[in-house]
Amino acid sequence: PVPKFCKRISDTPNQMNPIIIPSPPSSTRCYSVGKEGGDWRTTARPIAPGSPYPAKAHCSNCGLCDTVFIHHVKEACAFLAPGEDMAALERATHGRSRDMASDDELIFGVVQSPGLFNARVVPSVPGAQWTGIVTSIACSMLSEGLVDAVVCVQSDPEDRFTPRPFVARTVEDIVAARGVKPVLSPNLDVLSTVEALDVKRLLFIGVGCQVRALRAIQPHLNVDEVYVLGTNCTDNGTRAGLDKFLELAPSAPADEIVGYEFMQDYRVHFKLRDGTYEKVPYFSLPANDLTDVIAPSCMSCFLYPNDLADIVVGYMGAPYDDATGMDSHYQSVIVRNEKGRFMMDVLKKQRRVEVALPVSSPGLLKRAGLVLQTVQADDAAKRGEGPDGNPPRLIAELIAWLLTRFGPRGIEFAKYSVEYHYLRNMIHVNRHWSKDKAARHIPEHARRIEQKYGNVVSELASKSAPTWW
């Protein structure tokens, strides 16, 4: 007899020892991956360990292909599915697609007005990278009985920065997942566990590529309700790439660093075990030595704002406060639909969250000029044509101070960051992919952003490819 909770029986399915997969709610059957049949669950095979993934070098290791949902990879994968699918996914998720005439929605995606604001948890969650908004929302949803489980990412017991996706069913398990793991993470590979545990109301925490895949396969997932709590994400890499970055960028030993962020003051803030920060100007980073630490998937991604999450928490649009550490600093929040507003309301009932209106200032150094300069300088470094060395530290600090003082701030800084990354990534896909594949991949809203900057993408993409590639 099939058990109530269908579970993974073997990691190597065969006819004698199959993997049991729960069926949709309308059926009483369970399917065996090792058995041939007409249903896709009977024939789909997760990628074997060590085998290449469908997106090859541009795979973000989201975990989808480690499950039977690999059957839907062509329409689910952020790097294989057509970019034009985004509008339909937005309508299915938020009830409408973004308003391309709105600068906010063109760049950030659908915003349910008034759904763009700043927030922080007071007192902060001990051990969180910021104040613990994501952790607190997840704990509130579970403790109030609004969801049965939360997909989150704990750390490997042996390594703080190695991600371990986890299906949490206690507040303690969620709290154990606090903190950022800045490497590629296979969050979706626990979907089999979600179904095996008979979870019917799920909260999924993830980044853009994971959420995009989840939304595409959500109709096939054996759950009744899905809430998605997203975070902003850009420029991740492998664990080895992170090691290289932590070795070259800060002066502090890598094992003393518990987290870091690229902040609005044009410095990387490295948070140390003792609670202090080492702040390194962007212009002091050894750019020519770090060209290979960002994963190719992140160089071809257009999901930085996590467009398909119900609610998104990040730092890039919050006003920068130099006197405040990350564990007491505001973050920016985007509510995209009623589920997102519901999750924020649940947190507000805890009376531990402070909310503030968004702040935006274009500064004297306009966004468009700064985007172009950043794209051009970044691409020159990737082609090995950047400066041979960095400016003296005092000069780098001065440049960072001037940009912080006179450059875009708050929401305007966030727009600068998104536009820069989209142009940079368009250059990457046009340089390394076929013309047809690149055209199919880039979503319409990214093309609209590109149009504001003339021919910079085509001109730079035509230059020789970086030698590391």
XYZ file of C-alpha atoms in Angstrom, residues 8 61-67 151 164-166 185-194 204:
23
model
C 11.959 9.315 -1.503
C 21.880 25.454 -9.940
C 18.334 26.343 -8.852
C 17.572 22.671 -8.123
C 14.691 22.204 -10.572
C 16.524 19.617 -12.650
C 17.285 17.569 -9.550
C 13.576 16.709 -9.370
C 11.369 26.390 2.120
C 21.583 23.688 2.478
C 17.951 24.059 1.255
C 15.565 22.926 3.949
C 21.743 27.457 -4.099
C 19.502 24.575 -5.308
C 16.382 25.665 -3.370
C 14.015 23.820 -5.699
C 15.548 20.407 -5.126
C 13.441 20.083 -1.952
C 10.171 20.141 -3.902
C 10.083 16.358 -3.729
C 10.343 16.646 0.050
C 7.535 19.218 0.101
C 8.902 29.564 -0.469
